[in-house]
PDB file of C-alpha atoms in Angstrom:
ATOM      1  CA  UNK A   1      49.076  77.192  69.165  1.00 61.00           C
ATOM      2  CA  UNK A   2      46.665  75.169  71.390  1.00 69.00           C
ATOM      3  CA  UNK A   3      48.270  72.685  73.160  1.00 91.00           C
ATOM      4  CA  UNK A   4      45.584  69.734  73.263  1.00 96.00           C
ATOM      5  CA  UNK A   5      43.011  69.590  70.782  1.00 95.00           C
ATOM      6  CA  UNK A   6      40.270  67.886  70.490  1.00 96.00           C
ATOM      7  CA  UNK A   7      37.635  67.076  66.824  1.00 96.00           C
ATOM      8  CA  UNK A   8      35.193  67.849  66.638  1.00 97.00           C
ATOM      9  CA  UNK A   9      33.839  69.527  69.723  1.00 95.00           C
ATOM     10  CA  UNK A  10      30.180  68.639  69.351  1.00 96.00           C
ATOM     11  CA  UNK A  11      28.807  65.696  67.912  1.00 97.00           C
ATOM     12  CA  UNK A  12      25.765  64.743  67.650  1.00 97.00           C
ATOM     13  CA  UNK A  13      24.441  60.899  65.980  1.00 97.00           C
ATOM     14  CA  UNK A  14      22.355  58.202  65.798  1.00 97.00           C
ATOM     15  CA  UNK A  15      22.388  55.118  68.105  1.00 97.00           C
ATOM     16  CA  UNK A  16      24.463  52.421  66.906  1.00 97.00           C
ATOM     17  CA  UNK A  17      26.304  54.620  64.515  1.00 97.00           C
ATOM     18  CA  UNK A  18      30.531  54.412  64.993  1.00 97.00           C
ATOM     19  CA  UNK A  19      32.416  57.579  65.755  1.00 97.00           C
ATOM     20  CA  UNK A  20      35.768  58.948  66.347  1.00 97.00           C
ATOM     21  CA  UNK A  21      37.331  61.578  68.226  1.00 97.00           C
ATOM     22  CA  UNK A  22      40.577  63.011  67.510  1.00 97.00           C
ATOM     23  CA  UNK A  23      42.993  64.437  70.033  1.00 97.00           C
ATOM     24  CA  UNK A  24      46.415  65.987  69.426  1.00 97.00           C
ATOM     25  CA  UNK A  25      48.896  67.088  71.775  1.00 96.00           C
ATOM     26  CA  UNK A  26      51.675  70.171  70.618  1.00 95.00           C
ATOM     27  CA  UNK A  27      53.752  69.641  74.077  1.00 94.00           C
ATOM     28  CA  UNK A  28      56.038  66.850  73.435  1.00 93.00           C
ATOM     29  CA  UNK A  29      54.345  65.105  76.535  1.00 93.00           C
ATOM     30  CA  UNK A  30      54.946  61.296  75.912  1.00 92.00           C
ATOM     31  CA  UNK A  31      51.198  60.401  77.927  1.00 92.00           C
ATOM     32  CA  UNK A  32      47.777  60.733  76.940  1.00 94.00           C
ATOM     33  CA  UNK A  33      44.909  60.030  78.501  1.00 94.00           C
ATOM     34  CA  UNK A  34      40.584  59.715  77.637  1.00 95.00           C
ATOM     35  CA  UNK A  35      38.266  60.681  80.082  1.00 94.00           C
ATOM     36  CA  UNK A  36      34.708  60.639  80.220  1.00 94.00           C
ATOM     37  CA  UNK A  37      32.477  62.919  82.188  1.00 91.00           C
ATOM     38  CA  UNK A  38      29.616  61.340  83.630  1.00 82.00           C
ATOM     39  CA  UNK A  39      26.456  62.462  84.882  1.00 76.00           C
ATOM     40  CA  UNK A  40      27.319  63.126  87.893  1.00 75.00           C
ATOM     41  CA  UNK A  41      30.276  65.491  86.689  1.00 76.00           C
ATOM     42  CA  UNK A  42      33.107  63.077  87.565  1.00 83.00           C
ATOM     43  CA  UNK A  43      35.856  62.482  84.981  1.00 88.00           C
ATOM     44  CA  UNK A  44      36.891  58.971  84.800  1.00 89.00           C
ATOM     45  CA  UNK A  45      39.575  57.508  83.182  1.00 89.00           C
ATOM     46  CA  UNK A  46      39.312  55.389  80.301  1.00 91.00           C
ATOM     47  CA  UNK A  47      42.655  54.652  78.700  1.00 90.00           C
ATOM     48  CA  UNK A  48      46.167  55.722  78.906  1.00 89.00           C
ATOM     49  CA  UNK A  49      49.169  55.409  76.712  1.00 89.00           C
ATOM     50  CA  UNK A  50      52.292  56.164  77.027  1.00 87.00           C
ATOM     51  CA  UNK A  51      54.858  56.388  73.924  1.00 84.00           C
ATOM     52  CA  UNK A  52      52.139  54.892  71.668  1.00 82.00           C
ATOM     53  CA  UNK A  53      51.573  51.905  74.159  1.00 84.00           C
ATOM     54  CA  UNK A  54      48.316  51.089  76.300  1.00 84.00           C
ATOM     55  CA  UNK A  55      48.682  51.259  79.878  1.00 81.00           C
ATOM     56  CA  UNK A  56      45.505  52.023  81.405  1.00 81.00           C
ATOM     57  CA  UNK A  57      42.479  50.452  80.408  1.00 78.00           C
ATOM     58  CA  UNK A  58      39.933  50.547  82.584  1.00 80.00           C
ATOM     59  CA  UNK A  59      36.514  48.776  82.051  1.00 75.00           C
ATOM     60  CA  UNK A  60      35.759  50.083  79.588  1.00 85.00           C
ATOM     61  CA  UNK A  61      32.947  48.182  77.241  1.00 89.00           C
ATOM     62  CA  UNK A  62      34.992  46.964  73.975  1.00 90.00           C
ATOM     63  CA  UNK A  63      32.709  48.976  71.893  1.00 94.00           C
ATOM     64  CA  UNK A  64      35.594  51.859  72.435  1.00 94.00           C
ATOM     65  CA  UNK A  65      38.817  51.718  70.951  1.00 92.00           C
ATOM     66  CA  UNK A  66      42.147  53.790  71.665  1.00 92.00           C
ATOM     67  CA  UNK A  67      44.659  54.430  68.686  1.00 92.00           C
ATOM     68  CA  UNK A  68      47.436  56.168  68.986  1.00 92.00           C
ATOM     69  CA  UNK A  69      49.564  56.275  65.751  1.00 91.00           C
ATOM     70  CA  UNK A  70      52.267  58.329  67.552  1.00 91.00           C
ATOM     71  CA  UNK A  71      53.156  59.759  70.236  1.00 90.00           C
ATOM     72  CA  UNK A  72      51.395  63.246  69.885  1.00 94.00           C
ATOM     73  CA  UNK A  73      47.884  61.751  69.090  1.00 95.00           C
ATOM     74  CA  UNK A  74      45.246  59.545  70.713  1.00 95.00           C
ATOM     75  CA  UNK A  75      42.300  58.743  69.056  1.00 95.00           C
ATOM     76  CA  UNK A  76      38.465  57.252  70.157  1.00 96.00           C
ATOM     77  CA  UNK A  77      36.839  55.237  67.949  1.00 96.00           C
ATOM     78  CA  UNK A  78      33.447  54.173  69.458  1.00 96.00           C
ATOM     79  CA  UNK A  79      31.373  51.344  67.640  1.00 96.00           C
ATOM     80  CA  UNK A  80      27.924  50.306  67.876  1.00 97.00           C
ATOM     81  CA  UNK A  81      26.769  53.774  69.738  1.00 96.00           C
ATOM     82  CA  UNK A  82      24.440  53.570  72.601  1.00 96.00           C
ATOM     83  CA  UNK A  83      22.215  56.624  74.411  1.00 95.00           C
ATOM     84  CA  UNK A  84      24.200  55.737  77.592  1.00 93.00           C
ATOM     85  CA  UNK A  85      27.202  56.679  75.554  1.00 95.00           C
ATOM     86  CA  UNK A  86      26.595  60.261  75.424  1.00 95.00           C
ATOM     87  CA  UNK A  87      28.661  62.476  77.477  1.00 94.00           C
ATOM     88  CA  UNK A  88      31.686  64.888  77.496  1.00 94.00           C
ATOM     89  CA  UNK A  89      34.660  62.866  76.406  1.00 96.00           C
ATOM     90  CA  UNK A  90      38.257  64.703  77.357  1.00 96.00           C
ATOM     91  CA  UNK A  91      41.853  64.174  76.067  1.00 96.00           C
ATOM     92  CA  UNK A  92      44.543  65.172  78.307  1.00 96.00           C
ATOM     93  CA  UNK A  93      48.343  64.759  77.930  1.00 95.00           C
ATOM     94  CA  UNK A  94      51.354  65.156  80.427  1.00 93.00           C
ATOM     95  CA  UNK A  95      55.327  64.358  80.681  1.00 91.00           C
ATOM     96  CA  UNK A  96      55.463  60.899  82.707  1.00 85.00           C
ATOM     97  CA  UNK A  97      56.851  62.348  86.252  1.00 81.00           C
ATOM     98  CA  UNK A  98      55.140  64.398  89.536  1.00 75.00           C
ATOM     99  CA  UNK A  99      53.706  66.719  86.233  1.00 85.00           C
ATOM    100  CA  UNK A 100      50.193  67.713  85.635  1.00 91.00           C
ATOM    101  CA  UNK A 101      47.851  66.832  82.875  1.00 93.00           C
ATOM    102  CA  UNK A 102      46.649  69.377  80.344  1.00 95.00           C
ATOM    103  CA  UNK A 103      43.586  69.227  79.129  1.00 95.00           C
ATOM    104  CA  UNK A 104      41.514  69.412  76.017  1.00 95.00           C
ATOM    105  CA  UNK A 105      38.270  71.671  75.497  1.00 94.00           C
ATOM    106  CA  UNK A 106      36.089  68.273  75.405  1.00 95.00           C
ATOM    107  CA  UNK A 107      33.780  66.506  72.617  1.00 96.00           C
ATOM    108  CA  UNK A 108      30.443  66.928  73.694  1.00 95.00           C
ATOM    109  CA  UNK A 109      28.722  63.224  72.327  1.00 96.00           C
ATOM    110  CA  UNK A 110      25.015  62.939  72.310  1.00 96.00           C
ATOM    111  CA  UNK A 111      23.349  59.530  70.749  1.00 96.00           C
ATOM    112  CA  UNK A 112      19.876  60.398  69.676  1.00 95.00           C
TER     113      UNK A 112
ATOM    114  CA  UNK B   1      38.810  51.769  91.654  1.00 59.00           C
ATOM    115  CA  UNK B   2      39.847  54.704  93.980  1.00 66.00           C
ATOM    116  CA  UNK B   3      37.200  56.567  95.820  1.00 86.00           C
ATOM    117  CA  UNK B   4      38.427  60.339  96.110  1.00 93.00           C
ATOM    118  CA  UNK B   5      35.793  62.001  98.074  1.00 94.00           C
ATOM    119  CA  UNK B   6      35.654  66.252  97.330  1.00 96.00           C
ATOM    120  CA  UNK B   7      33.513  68.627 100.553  1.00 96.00           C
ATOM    121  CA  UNK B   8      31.695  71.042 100.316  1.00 96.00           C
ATOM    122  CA  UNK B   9      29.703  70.093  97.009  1.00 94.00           C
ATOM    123  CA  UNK B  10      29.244  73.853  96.263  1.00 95.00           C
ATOM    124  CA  UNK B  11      30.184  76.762  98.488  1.00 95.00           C
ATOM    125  CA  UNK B  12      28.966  80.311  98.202  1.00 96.00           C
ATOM    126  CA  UNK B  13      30.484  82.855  99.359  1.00 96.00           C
ATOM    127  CA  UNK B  14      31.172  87.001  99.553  1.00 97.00           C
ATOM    128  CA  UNK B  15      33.754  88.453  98.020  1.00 97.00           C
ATOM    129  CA  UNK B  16      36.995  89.087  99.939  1.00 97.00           C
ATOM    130  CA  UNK B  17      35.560  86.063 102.232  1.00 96.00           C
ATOM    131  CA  UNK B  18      38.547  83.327 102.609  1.00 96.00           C
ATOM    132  CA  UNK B  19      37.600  79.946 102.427  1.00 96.00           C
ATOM    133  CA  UNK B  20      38.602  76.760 102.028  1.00 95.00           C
ATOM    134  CA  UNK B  21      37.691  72.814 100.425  1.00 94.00           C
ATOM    135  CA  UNK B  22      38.573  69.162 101.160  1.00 97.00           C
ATOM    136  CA  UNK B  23      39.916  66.220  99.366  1.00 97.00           C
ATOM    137  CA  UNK B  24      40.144  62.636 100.845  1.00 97.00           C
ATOM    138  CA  UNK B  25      41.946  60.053  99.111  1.00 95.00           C
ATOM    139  CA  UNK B  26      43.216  57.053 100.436  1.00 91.00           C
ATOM    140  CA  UNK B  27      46.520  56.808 101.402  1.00 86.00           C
ATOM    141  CA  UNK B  28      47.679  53.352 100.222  1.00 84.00           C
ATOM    142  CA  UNK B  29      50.363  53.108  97.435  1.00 83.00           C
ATOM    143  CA  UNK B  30      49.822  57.165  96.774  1.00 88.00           C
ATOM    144  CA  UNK B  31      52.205  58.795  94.280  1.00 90.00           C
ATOM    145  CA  UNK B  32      50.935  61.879  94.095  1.00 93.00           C
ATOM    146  CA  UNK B  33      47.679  64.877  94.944  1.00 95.00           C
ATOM    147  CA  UNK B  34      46.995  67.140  91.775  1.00 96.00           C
ATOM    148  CA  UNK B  35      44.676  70.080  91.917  1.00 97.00           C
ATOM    149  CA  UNK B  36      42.762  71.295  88.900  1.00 96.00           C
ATOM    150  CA  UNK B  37      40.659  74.808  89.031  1.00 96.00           C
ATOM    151  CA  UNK B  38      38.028  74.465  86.036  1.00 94.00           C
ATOM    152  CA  UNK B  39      35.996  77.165  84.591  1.00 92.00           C
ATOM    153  CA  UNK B  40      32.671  76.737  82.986  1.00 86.00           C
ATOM    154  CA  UNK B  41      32.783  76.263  79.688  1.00 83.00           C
ATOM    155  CA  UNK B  42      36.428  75.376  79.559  1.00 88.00           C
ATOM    156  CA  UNK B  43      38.733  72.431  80.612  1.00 90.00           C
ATOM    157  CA  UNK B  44      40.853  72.099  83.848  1.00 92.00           C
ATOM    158  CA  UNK B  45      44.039  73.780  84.665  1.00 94.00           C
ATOM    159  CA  UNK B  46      46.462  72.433  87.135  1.00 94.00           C
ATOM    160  CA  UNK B  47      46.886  74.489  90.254  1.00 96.00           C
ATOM    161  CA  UNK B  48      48.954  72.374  92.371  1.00 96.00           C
ATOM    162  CA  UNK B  49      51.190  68.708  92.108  1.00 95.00           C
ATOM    163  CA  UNK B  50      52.079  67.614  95.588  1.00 95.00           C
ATOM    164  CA  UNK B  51      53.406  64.500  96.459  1.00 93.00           C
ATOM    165  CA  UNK B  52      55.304  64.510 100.362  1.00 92.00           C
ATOM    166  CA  UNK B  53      53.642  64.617 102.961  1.00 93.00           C
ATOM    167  CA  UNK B  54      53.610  68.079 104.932  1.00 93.00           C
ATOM    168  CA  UNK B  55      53.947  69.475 101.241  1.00 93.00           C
ATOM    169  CA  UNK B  56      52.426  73.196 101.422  1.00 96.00           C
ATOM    170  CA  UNK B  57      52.345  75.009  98.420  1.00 96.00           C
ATOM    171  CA  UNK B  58      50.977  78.542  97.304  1.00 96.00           C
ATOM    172  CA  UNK B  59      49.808  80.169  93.689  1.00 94.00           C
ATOM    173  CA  UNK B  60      49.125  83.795  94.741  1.00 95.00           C
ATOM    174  CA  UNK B  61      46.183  83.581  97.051  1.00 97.00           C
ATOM    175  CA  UNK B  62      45.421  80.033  96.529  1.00 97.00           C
ATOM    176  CA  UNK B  63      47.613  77.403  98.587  1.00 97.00           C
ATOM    177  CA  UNK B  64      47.360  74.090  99.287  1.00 98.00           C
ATOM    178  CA  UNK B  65      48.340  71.445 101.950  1.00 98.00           C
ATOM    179  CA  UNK B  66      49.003  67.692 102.145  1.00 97.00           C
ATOM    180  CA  UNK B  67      48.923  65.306 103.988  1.00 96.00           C
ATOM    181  CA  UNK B  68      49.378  61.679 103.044  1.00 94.00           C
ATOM    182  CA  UNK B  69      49.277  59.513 106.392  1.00 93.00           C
ATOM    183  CA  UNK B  70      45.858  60.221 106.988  1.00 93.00           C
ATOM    184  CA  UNK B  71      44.592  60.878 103.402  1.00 94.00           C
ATOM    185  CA  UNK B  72      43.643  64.502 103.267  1.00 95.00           C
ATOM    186  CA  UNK B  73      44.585  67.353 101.359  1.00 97.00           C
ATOM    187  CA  UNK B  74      43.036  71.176 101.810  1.00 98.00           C
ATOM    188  CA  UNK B  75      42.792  74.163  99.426  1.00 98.00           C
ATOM    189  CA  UNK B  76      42.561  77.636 100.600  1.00 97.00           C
ATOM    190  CA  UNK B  77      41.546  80.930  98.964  1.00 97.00           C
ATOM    191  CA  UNK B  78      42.341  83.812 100.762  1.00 97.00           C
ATOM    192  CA  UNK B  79      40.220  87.185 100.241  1.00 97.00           C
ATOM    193  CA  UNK B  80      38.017  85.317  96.919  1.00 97.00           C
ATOM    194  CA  UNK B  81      37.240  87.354  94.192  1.00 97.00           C
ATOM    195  CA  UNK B  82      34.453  86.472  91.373  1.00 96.00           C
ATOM    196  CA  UNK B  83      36.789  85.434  89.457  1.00 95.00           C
ATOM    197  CA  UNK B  84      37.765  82.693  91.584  1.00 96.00           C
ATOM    198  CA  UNK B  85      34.406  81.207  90.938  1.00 97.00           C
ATOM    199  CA  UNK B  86      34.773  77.989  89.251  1.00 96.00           C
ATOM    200  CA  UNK B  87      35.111  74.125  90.041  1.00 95.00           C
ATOM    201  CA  UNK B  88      38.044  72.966  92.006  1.00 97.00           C
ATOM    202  CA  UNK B  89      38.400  69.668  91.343  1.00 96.00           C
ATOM    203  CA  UNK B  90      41.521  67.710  93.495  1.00 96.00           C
ATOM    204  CA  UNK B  91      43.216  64.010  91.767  1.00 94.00           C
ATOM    205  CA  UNK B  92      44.348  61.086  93.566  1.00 93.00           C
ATOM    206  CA  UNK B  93      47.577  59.597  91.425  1.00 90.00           C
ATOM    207  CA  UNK B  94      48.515  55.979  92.704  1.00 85.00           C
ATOM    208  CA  UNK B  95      51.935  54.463  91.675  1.00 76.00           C
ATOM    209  CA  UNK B  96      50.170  51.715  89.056  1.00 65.00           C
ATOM    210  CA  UNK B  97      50.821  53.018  86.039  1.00 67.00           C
ATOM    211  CA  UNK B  98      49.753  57.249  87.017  1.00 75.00           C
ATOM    212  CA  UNK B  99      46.335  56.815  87.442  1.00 83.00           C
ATOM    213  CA  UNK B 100      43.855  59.562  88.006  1.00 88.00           C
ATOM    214  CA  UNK B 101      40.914  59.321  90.087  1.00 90.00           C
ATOM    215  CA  UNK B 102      39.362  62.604  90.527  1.00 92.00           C
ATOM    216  CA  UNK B 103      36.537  63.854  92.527  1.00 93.00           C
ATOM    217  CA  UNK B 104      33.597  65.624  91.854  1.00 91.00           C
ATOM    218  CA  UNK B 105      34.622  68.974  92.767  1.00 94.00           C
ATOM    219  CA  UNK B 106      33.837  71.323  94.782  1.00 96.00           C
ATOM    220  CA  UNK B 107      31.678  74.361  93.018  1.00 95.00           C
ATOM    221  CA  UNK B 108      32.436  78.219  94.499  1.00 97.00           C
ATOM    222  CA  UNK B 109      30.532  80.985  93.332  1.00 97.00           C
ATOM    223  CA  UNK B 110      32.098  84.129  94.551  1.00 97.00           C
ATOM    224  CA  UNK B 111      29.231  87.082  95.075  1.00 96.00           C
ATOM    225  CA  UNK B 112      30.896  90.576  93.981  1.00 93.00           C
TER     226      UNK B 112
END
């Protein structure tokens, strides 16, 4: 019964490999977010939707690419993988309103 | 891009010691102040949504104020225990779209 989920939650590959990261939200929450956690610990956003559409895309190099085929999933695909890629990437989902975001356990990416 | 600025880095303190961290944000076309307490080895969980200024609110011994003219909000914890110890990380939300911008969080380690 987790709310967010995240696949897989390590994953480990080869520079200039693509990859995708699944995330799936059990709440009903009609916004999902991608974060990435940098070196220095912050999380910064990366993309938004809201019912299925993009509305946040920060810069974010086109090698990464939201989908979300509906409402309760938003997926990263990343092409072309780069060292400076790995990181902690974290899905997060919330009601559109003053609510909170609830967030997944993280994919741990490391490009050897 | 929003710079949301998080004080102390890392705070240690006794146990049954009250203490208490910063957030700065700035104030221009705020929405909203979101507080996340995060746990090693897990993701973050909301603590507190405020979004008026003057807004005061409390989660056992944890409370939190706001205040949006001048771009601050604080988080107290009164009498910490060890299990308190964790990152607190505070969110600025503007009114384009929801965005996030977190800070880096401020660490406590609570000594038994």
């Amino acid at each position: 019964d987790t709310a967010v989920s995240q696949t897989p939650k390590y994953l480990v590959t080869q520079m200039g490999n693509d990859k995708s990261i699944k995330c799936e939200q059990n709440l009903g929450h009609d916004t999902m977010y991608w974060y990435k956690q940098d070196s220095k610990k912050f999380l910064k956003i990366m993309f938004s939707y809201n019912n299925k559409e993009l509305i946040i895309n920060e810069t974010v190099p086109n090698r990464f690419s939201p989908k979300s085929p509906d409402k309760a999933h938003l997926n990263l695909h990343i092409n072309s993988l780069e060292l400076g890629d790995s990181a902690v990437y974290f899905c997060a989902s919330r009601r559109t309103g003053n609510n909170e975001q609830f967030f997944g356990p993280g994919t741990r990416l490391t490009v050897l | 891009i929003l710079n949301v600025e998080q004080s102390p880095q890392s705070l240690h303190v006794q146990e049954g010691d009250s203490t208490n961290f910063t957030c700065s944000f700035p104030s221009s076309n705020f929405y909203a102040l979101h507080w996340y307490r995060w746990e090693t080895a897990k993701s973050p969980e909301a603590l507190f949504v405020m979004t008026l200024n003057g807004d005061e609110k409390k989660k056992g011994r944890i409370s939190a104020t706001l205040n949006t003219k001048e771009g601050y909000s604080y988080l107290y914890i009164k009498g910490s225990q060890p299990e308190d110890s964790a990152t607190y990380l505070c969110a600025s939300v503007t009114g384009n779209f929801n965005k996030f911008y977190f800070g880096s969080g401020t660490k406590l380690n609570v000594k038994p």
